[in-house]
Coordinates of C-alpha atoms and ligand atoms in Angstrom, one line a residue:
M22 CA 20.0 -16.7 10.0
Q23 CA 18.7 -18.1 13.4
S24 CA 14.9 -17.9 13.6
H25 CA 15.1 -17.0 17.4
T26 CA 17.6 -14.7 19.1
P27 CA 18.6 -14.9 22.8
N28 CA 16.6 -11.8 23.6
G29 CA 13.4 -13.3 22.4
L30 CA 13.2 -11.7 19.0
R31 CA 11.9 -14.1 16.4
L32 CA 10.6 -14.2 12.8
P33 CA 6.9 -14.3 12.3
T34 CA 5.5 -17.7 11.2
I35 CA 2.4 -19.0 9.6
Q36 CA 1.6 -20.6 12.9
D37 CA 1.0 -17.1 14.4
Y38 CA -2.0 -16.8 12.1
L39 CA -3.6 -20.1 13.3
P40 CA -6.3 -18.5 15.4
L41 CA -7.3 -16.3 12.4
I42 CA -7.1 -18.7 9.5
G43 CA -7.5 -22.1 11.0
S44 CA -5.1 -25.2 10.9
E45 CA -6.1 -26.4 7.4
A46 CA -5.1 -23.2 5.7
A47 CA -2.0 -22.9 7.9
Q48 CA -0.8 -26.4 7.0
R49 CA -1.6 -25.9 3.3
I50 CA 0.5 -22.7 3.1
Q51 CA 3.4 -24.2 5.1
A52 CA 3.5 -27.2 2.8
K53 CA 3.6 -24.9 -0.2
A54 CA 6.4 -22.9 1.4
Q55 CA 8.3 -26.1 2.2
R56 CA 8.3 -27.1 -1.5
L57 CA 10.0 -23.8 -2.4
S58 CA 12.4 -23.7 0.5
D59 CA 15.5 -24.0 -1.6
L60 CA 14.8 -20.8 -3.5
H61 CA 16.5 -17.4 -2.9
I62 CA 14.1 -14.6 -3.8
I63 CA 14.8 -10.9 -4.1
N64 CA 12.4 -7.9 -4.1
V65 CA 13.4 -4.5 -5.3
N66 CA 11.3 -1.3 -4.7
S67 CA 12.0 2.4 -4.3
T68 CA 11.4 3.3 -0.7
Y69 CA 11.9 1.8 2.7
Y70 CA 8.9 3.5 4.3
G71 CA 5.9 5.6 3.4
G72 CA 3.4 4.0 1.2
G73 CA 1.8 0.6 0.8
V74 CA 4.5 -1.2 -1.1
A75 CA 7.1 -0.7 1.7
E76 CA 4.4 -1.7 4.3
I77 CA 3.7 -5.0 2.4
L78 CA 7.3 -5.8 1.8
S79 CA 8.4 -5.2 5.4
S80 CA 5.9 -7.9 6.5
L81 CA 5.8 -10.3 3.6
T82 CA 9.6 -10.7 3.4
L83 CA 9.8 -11.6 7.1
L84 CA 6.9 -14.0 6.9
M85 CA 8.6 -15.7 3.9
N86 CA 11.8 -16.0 5.8
G87 CA 9.9 -17.3 8.8
A88 CA 8.5 -20.0 6.6
G89 CA 12.0 -21.0 5.5
I90 CA 12.3 -19.2 2.1
R91 CA 15.3 -16.9 1.9
T92 CA 13.6 -13.6 0.7
G93 CA 15.5 -10.4 0.4
W94 CA 14.4 -6.7 -0.1
R95 CA 16.6 -4.1 -1.7
V96 CA 15.7 -0.4 -2.1
L97 CA 16.6 1.6 -5.1
Q98 CA 18.9 4.6 -4.3
G99 CA 18.0 7.8 -6.2
R100 CA 18.3 11.5 -6.0
P101 CA 15.3 13.8 -5.7
D102 CA 15.4 14.6 -9.4
F103 CA 15.1 10.9 -10.2
F104 CA 12.2 10.5 -7.9
S105 CA 10.5 13.6 -9.3
I106 CA 10.6 11.9 -12.7
T107 CA 9.4 8.6 -11.4
K108 CA 6.6 10.2 -9.5
K109 CA 5.4 11.9 -12.7
M110 CA 5.6 8.5 -14.3
H111 CA 3.5 7.0 -11.5
N112 CA 1.0 9.8 -11.9
A113 CA 0.8 9.3 -15.7
L114 CA 0.3 5.5 -15.3
Q115 CA -2.7 6.4 -13.2
G116 CA -4.1 8.8 -15.9
G117 CA -2.2 12.0 -15.2
E118 CA -0.2 14.0 -17.7
I119 CA 3.5 13.7 -18.4
H120 CA 6.0 15.5 -20.6
F121 CA 8.5 12.7 -20.9
N122 CA 11.6 13.9 -22.8
D123 CA 15.1 12.6 -23.6
L124 CA 16.6 14.3 -20.5
K125 CA 14.1 12.6 -18.2
Q126 CA 14.5 9.3 -19.9
D127 CA 18.3 9.5 -19.6
I128 CA 18.2 10.3 -15.9
Y129 CA 15.7 7.5 -15.3
E130 CA 17.7 4.9 -17.2
E131 CA 21.1 6.0 -15.8
V132 CA 20.1 5.9 -12.1
V133 CA 18.6 2.4 -12.6
F134 CA 21.8 1.3 -14.4
E135 CA 23.9 2.6 -11.5
N136 CA 21.8 0.7 -9.1
A137 CA 22.0 -2.4 -11.2
A138 CA 25.8 -2.2 -11.1
R139 CA 25.7 -2.3 -7.3
M140 CA 22.9 -4.9 -6.9
H141 CA 24.6 -8.1 -8.0
I142 CA 21.3 -9.9 -8.6
D143 CA 21.8 -13.6 -8.9
H144 CA 18.6 -15.0 -7.4
D145 CA 16.1 -17.7 -8.2
V146 CA 13.2 -15.3 -8.5
I147 CA 13.4 -11.5 -8.9
I148 CA 10.4 -9.4 -8.1
V149 CA 10.6 -5.7 -9.1
H150 CA 8.0 -3.4 -7.7
D151 CA 6.5 -0.4 -9.6
P152 CA 8.0 1.7 -12.4
Q153 CA 11.0 3.1 -10.6
P154 CA 13.3 0.0 -10.8
L155 CA 11.6 -1.5 -13.9
P156 CA 14.7 -1.1 -16.3
L157 CA 16.8 -3.2 -14.0
I158 CA 16.1 -6.2 -16.2
N159 CA 18.1 -4.6 -19.0
H160 CA 21.3 -5.1 -17.1
F161 CA 21.3 -8.8 -16.1
R162 CA 21.6 -12.0 -18.1
K163 CA 18.3 -13.6 -17.4
K164 CA 18.6 -17.0 -15.8
A165 CA 15.6 -17.0 -13.5
P166 CA 12.0 -15.7 -13.6
W167 CA 11.7 -11.9 -13.4
I168 CA 8.3 -10.6 -12.2
W169 CA 7.1 -7.0 -12.4
R170 CA 4.7 -6.2 -9.6
C171 CA 2.8 -3.0 -10.6
H172 CA 0.8 -1.6 -7.7
V173 CA -0.8 1.4 -9.4
D174 CA -4.3 1.7 -10.9
L175 CA -3.4 0.9 -14.5
S176 CA -6.8 1.2 -15.9
H177 CA -6.1 4.5 -17.9
P178 CA -2.3 4.8 -18.4
D179 CA -0.7 7.4 -20.6
P180 CA -0.4 5.5 -23.9
E181 CA 3.0 6.9 -24.8
L182 CA 4.5 6.3 -21.5
L183 CA 3.2 2.7 -21.4
S184 CA 4.5 2.1 -24.9
Y185 CA 8.0 3.3 -23.7
L186 CA 7.8 1.2 -20.5
S187 CA 6.6 -1.9 -22.5
G188 CA 10.1 -2.2 -23.8
F189 CA 11.2 -3.2 -20.3
I190 CA 7.9 -4.8 -19.2
E191 CA 7.9 -7.3 -22.1
Q192 CA 11.2 -8.7 -21.0
Y193 CA 9.7 -9.9 -17.8
D194 CA 8.2 -13.3 -17.4
A195 CA 5.0 -12.1 -15.6
V196 CA 3.3 -8.9 -14.6
V197 CA 1.4 -8.9 -11.4
L198 CA -1.5 -6.4 -11.0
S199 CA -4.0 -5.9 -8.2
L200 CA -7.0 -6.4 -10.4
P201 CA -8.0 -7.9 -13.8
E202 CA -9.4 -4.5 -14.9
Y203 CA -5.8 -3.1 -14.8
A204 CA -4.7 -5.6 -17.5
Q205 CA -3.0 -4.1 -20.6
N206 CA -2.3 -5.2 -24.1
L207 CA 1.1 -6.8 -23.4
S208 CA 2.9 -9.9 -24.6
T209 CA 3.9 -10.7 -21.0
P210 CA 1.4 -12.9 -19.1
Q211 CA -0.6 -10.9 -16.5
R212 CA -1.6 -12.2 -13.1
F213 CA -3.7 -10.7 -10.4
I214 CA -3.0 -10.6 -6.7
M215 CA -4.6 -8.2 -4.2
P216 CA -2.5 -6.9 -1.4
A217 CA -3.0 -7.7 2.3
I218 CA -2.1 -6.6 5.8
N219 CA -0.1 -7.9 8.7
P220 CA -2.5 -8.0 11.8
F221 CA 0.5 -8.1 14.1
S222 CA 2.4 -5.1 12.8
T223 CA 2.7 -1.8 14.8
T224 CA 0.1 -0.4 12.4
N225 CA -2.4 -3.2 13.1
K226 CA -1.8 -4.9 16.4
E227 CA -4.3 -4.6 19.2
L228 CA -3.9 -1.5 21.4
T229 CA -5.3 -0.8 24.8
D230 CA -7.5 2.3 25.4
K231 CA -4.6 3.7 27.5
E232 CA -2.2 3.2 24.6
I233 CA -4.6 4.9 22.2
D234 CA -5.1 7.8 24.5
E235 CA -1.4 8.2 25.0
R236 CA -0.7 8.4 21.2
L237 CA -3.5 10.8 20.5
S238 CA -2.5 13.1 23.4
H239 CA 1.1 13.0 22.3
Y240 CA 0.0 14.9 19.2
D241 CA -2.6 17.0 21.0
I242 CA -5.5 15.4 19.1
P243 CA -8.7 16.3 20.9
T244 CA -11.0 13.4 21.7
D245 CA -14.0 15.4 23.1
L246 CA -15.8 15.0 19.8
P247 CA -16.0 12.1 17.3
L248 CA -13.0 11.8 15.1
V249 CA -13.2 11.8 11.3
V250 CA -9.8 10.6 10.0
Q251 CA -8.0 10.1 6.8
I252 CA -4.5 8.6 6.8
S253 CA -2.6 8.9 3.5
R254 CA 0.5 10.2 1.9
F255 CA 0.0 13.8 0.8
D256 CA -0.9 13.0 -2.7
K257 CA -3.5 14.6 -5.0
W258 CA -5.0 11.2 -5.8
K259 CA -5.9 10.8 -2.1
D260 CA -8.0 14.0 -2.4
P261 CA -7.2 15.5 1.0
Q262 CA -8.8 18.8 -0.1
G263 CA -12.0 16.8 -1.0
V264 CA -12.0 15.4 2.5
I265 CA -11.7 18.8 4.1
D266 CA -14.5 20.1 1.9
A267 CA -16.8 17.2 2.8
F268 CA -16.0 17.6 6.5
R269 CA -16.9 21.3 6.3
I270 CA -20.3 20.5 4.8
A271 CA -21.0 17.7 7.3
S272 CA -20.0 20.0 10.2
K273 CA -23.1 22.0 9.6
E274 CA -25.1 19.1 10.9
V275 CA -22.7 17.2 13.2
D276 CA -20.0 18.1 15.6
A277 CA -16.7 16.3 15.0
T278 CA -12.9 16.8 14.6
L279 CA -11.2 16.0 11.3
V280 CA -7.7 14.6 11.5
L281 CA -5.6 14.2 8.3
V282 CA -2.4 12.4 9.0
G283 CA 0.2 11.8 6.2
N284 CA 3.8 10.9 5.7
I285 CA 6.1 11.8 2.9
A286 CA 7.8 8.9 1.3
T287 CA 11.4 9.3 0.0
D288 CA 10.2 8.4 -3.5
D289 CA 7.4 11.0 -3.4
P290 CA 8.8 14.5 -3.7
E291 CA 5.3 16.1 -4.3
G292 CA 4.2 15.4 -0.8
Q293 CA 5.7 18.4 1.0
D294 CA 4.0 20.9 -1.3
I295 CA 0.6 19.2 -0.9
F296 CA 1.1 19.1 2.9
E297 CA 2.0 22.8 3.0
A298 CA -1.0 23.8 0.8
L299 CA -3.3 22.0 3.3
C300 CA -1.7 23.7 6.3
G301 CA -3.3 26.9 5.1
C302 CA -6.5 25.5 6.7
R303 CA -6.6 27.1 10.2
E304 CA -10.0 25.8 11.5
E305 CA -9.9 24.6 15.1
R306 CA -11.6 21.4 14.3
I307 CA -9.3 20.4 11.4
R308 CA -5.9 19.0 12.2
V309 CA -3.3 18.2 9.5
L310 CA -0.2 16.4 10.6
S311 CA 2.8 15.3 8.7
V312 CA 4.5 12.5 10.6
Q313 CA 5.6 8.9 10.2
D314 CA 4.2 7.1 13.3
S315 CA 2.6 3.7 12.7
A316 CA 1.3 3.5 16.2
L317 CA -0.5 6.8 15.7
V318 CA -2.0 5.4 12.5
N319 CA -3.2 2.4 14.5
A320 CA -4.6 4.5 17.3
L321 CA -6.5 6.8 15.0
Q322 CA -8.0 4.0 13.0
R323 CA -9.1 2.4 16.2
R324 CA -10.6 5.5 17.8
A325 CA -12.1 7.1 14.7
A326 CA -15.9 7.3 14.4
V327 CA -15.4 7.2 10.7
V328 CA -12.3 6.6 8.5
M329 CA -12.2 8.3 5.1
Q330 CA -10.2 7.2 2.1
K331 CA -11.7 9.5 -0.5
S332 CA -9.2 8.6 -3.2
L333 CA -9.7 9.6 -6.8
K334 CA -7.4 6.8 -8.0
E335 CA -6.2 3.9 -5.8
G336 CA -4.6 0.6 -7.1
F337 CA -5.5 -0.9 -3.7
G338 CA -5.9 1.1 -0.5
L339 CA -4.0 -0.6 2.3
T340 CA -5.3 2.0 4.7
V341 CA -8.9 0.9 3.9
T342 CA -8.1 -2.7 4.8
E343 CA -6.2 -1.6 7.9
A344 CA -9.1 0.4 9.2
M345 CA -11.6 -2.3 8.3
W346 CA -9.6 -4.8 10.3
K347 CA -10.1 -2.5 13.4
G348 CA -13.8 -2.5 12.9
A349 CA -14.0 1.0 11.6
V350 CA -16.6 2.2 9.0
V351 CA -14.6 3.3 6.0
I352 CA -16.0 5.9 3.6
G353 CA -14.0 5.2 0.5
G354 CA -13.8 6.7 -3.0
N355 CA -15.7 4.5 -5.5
V356 CA -12.6 3.8 -7.5
G357 CA -9.9 1.2 -8.3
G358 CA -9.1 -1.3 -5.6
I359 CA -11.4 0.3 -3.0
K360 CA -14.5 -0.8 -5.0
H361 CA -13.3 -4.4 -4.4
Q362 CA -12.3 -3.9 -0.8
I363 CA -15.6 -2.3 0.3
E364 CA -19.0 -3.8 -0.5
D365 CA -21.1 -0.6 -0.5
D366 CA -23.4 -0.4 2.6
V367 CA -22.4 -3.8 3.8
N368 CA -18.9 -3.5 5.2
G369 CA -18.3 0.1 4.4
I370 CA -19.5 2.9 2.2
L371 CA -18.5 4.0 -1.3
V372 CA -18.8 7.6 -2.4
D373 CA -18.6 9.4 -5.8
S374 CA -18.4 13.1 -4.8
V375 CA -17.7 15.6 -2.0
E376 CA -21.4 16.0 -1.4
D377 CA -21.9 12.3 -1.2
A378 CA -19.0 12.0 1.3
A379 CA -20.5 14.8 3.5
E380 CA -23.9 13.1 3.6
Q381 CA -22.3 9.8 4.5
I382 CA -20.2 11.3 7.3
V383 CA -23.4 12.7 8.8
R384 CA -25.2 9.4 8.4
V385 CA -22.4 7.4 10.1
L386 CA -21.8 9.8 12.9
K387 CA -25.5 9.9 13.8
D388 CA -25.9 6.1 13.8
P389 CA -23.9 4.1 16.3
A390 CA -25.7 0.9 15.5
L391 CA -24.7 1.2 11.8
R392 CA -21.1 1.7 12.9
K393 CA -21.3 -1.5 14.9
T394 CA -22.8 -3.8 12.3
M395 CA -20.7 -2.4 9.4
G396 CA -17.5 -2.5 11.5
K397 CA -18.1 -6.1 12.4
A398 CA -18.6 -7.1 8.7
A399 CA -15.5 -5.1 7.8
R400 CA -13.3 -7.0 10.2
E401 CA -14.7 -10.3 8.9
T402 CA -14.0 -9.3 5.3
V403 CA -10.4 -8.7 6.2
R404 CA -10.0 -11.9 8.1
T405 CA -11.3 -14.0 5.2
R406 CA -9.7 -12.1 2.3
F407 CA -7.0 -9.7 3.2
L408 CA -4.5 -11.2 5.7
M409 CA -0.8 -11.6 4.8
T410 CA -1.1 -15.4 4.7
R411 CA -3.4 -15.2 1.7
L412 CA -1.0 -12.8 0.0
M413 CA 1.9 -15.1 0.7
E414 CA 0.0 -18.2 -0.6
D415 CA -0.9 -16.3 -3.9
W416 CA 2.8 -15.5 -4.3
L417 CA 3.9 -19.1 -3.5
D418 CA 1.4 -20.4 -6.2
L419 CA 2.7 -17.9 -8.8
I420 CA 6.4 -18.8 -8.0
A421 CA 5.6 -22.5 -8.1
S422 CA 4.2 -22.1 -11.5
F423 CA 7.7 -21.2 -12.8
E424 CA 9.3 -24.3 -11.2
P425 CA 10.2 -27.0 -13.7
Ligands
UDP16 N1 0.9 5.2 6.3 C1 1.6 5.5 7.4 N2 1.6 6.8 7.9 C2 1.0 7.8 7.2 C3 0.3 7.5 6.0 C4 0.3 6.1 5.6 O1 2.2 4.6 8.1 O2 1.0 8.9 7.7 C5 0.9 3.8 5.9 C6 -0.5 3.2 5.9 O3 -0.8 2.7 7.2 C7 -0.4 2.1 4.8 C8 0.5 2.7 3.8 O4 1.3 3.7 4.5 O5 0.1 1.0 5.4 C9 -0.2 3.4 2.6 O6 -0.7 2.4 1.8 P1 -1.9 2.6 0.8 O7 -2.0 1.4 -0.1 O8 -3.1 3.1 1.5 O9 -1.4 3.9 -0.1 P2 -0.1 4.2 -1.0 O10 0.6 5.2 -0.1 O11 0.6 3.0 -1.2 O12 -0.6 4.9 -2.2

């Protein structure tokens, strides 16, 4: 494919990151990419939008292509009953309950088999994301490294489910997890790579005040009071009800508007019910919106006085890093990846309960100087640790380790 088109469209390149990462890092990453430029890589996940995996893949695959490595992305096709089963599996891997029976197992394995038949995977490196497409490996003669990239918080998985899935996982050449504390007792080597963000995407690029105002007014989001915002799929682990409860307590001391924005991914059939349950909340100062609008996400994270990510489980919260990049103070649940993204009271705040969250909302809203210093530290953390070039380099290093 041509890297430029006549109408000015072009692939992203490592050079684009030069002002953010410096020339030494840019040259190093480009040289590593050059060494792998004859490879053909494929990623498989289960949704084209909604959720962090799709967000990462949409940027990383383009940057890899921009650096000269042919990198593809296929999405598993499944009916809602398949995704209902895989969502239960996802929940159980994060510590929830599951009643996995033969019927569910048959549907899971059959849908993945049907996808395998249509996929014709014959690549040099195969990267399979999360549990949905995991059994694909059963259906190919293995000629190249297969890597399972698991994005969930795997610190307390359901043991029976993990034991069943291990039959697939242990056929892979490597498992990539976000953190060492998610490591499991598996025969497959485990590696650790934290996700990252694309600072030039619609979700993260710079916006003018006018553009922010336009997006907020499009959704009738009032800006007369400070905004408290949480942006997340409607998922019980994101604890949207906990955010509402914390906001109600905080509202006794400070005036603000709470905006909860979420989307519903095609591989997450629980989202609609959770959204509808939250809609019962009819207070004027609490807005709950279900919409997929990356520019709105960007505008809200930029305009918010405080961004919440009060998750109860979180492999790695991309929304946390996105908001930190915009200089927002993030109040995050003291769990999973968030604990490693936020250094408490330095570049954000970690909380353990609704009451704690309420207290911190009040504190941040009352202290503009704190917002400024923490916001500045937050952006710098992202610049040094969580940009897409660092993620790409980690992948290049891992892939190079399989090269003869
Ligand atoms: N997101 C979005 N619209 C929404 C909610 C989320 O575009 O209404 C994006 C968000 O900006 C982030 C991703 O979806 O890029 C969510 O990733 P995260 O790691 O925070 O959570 P996940 O959904 O993967 O559990």
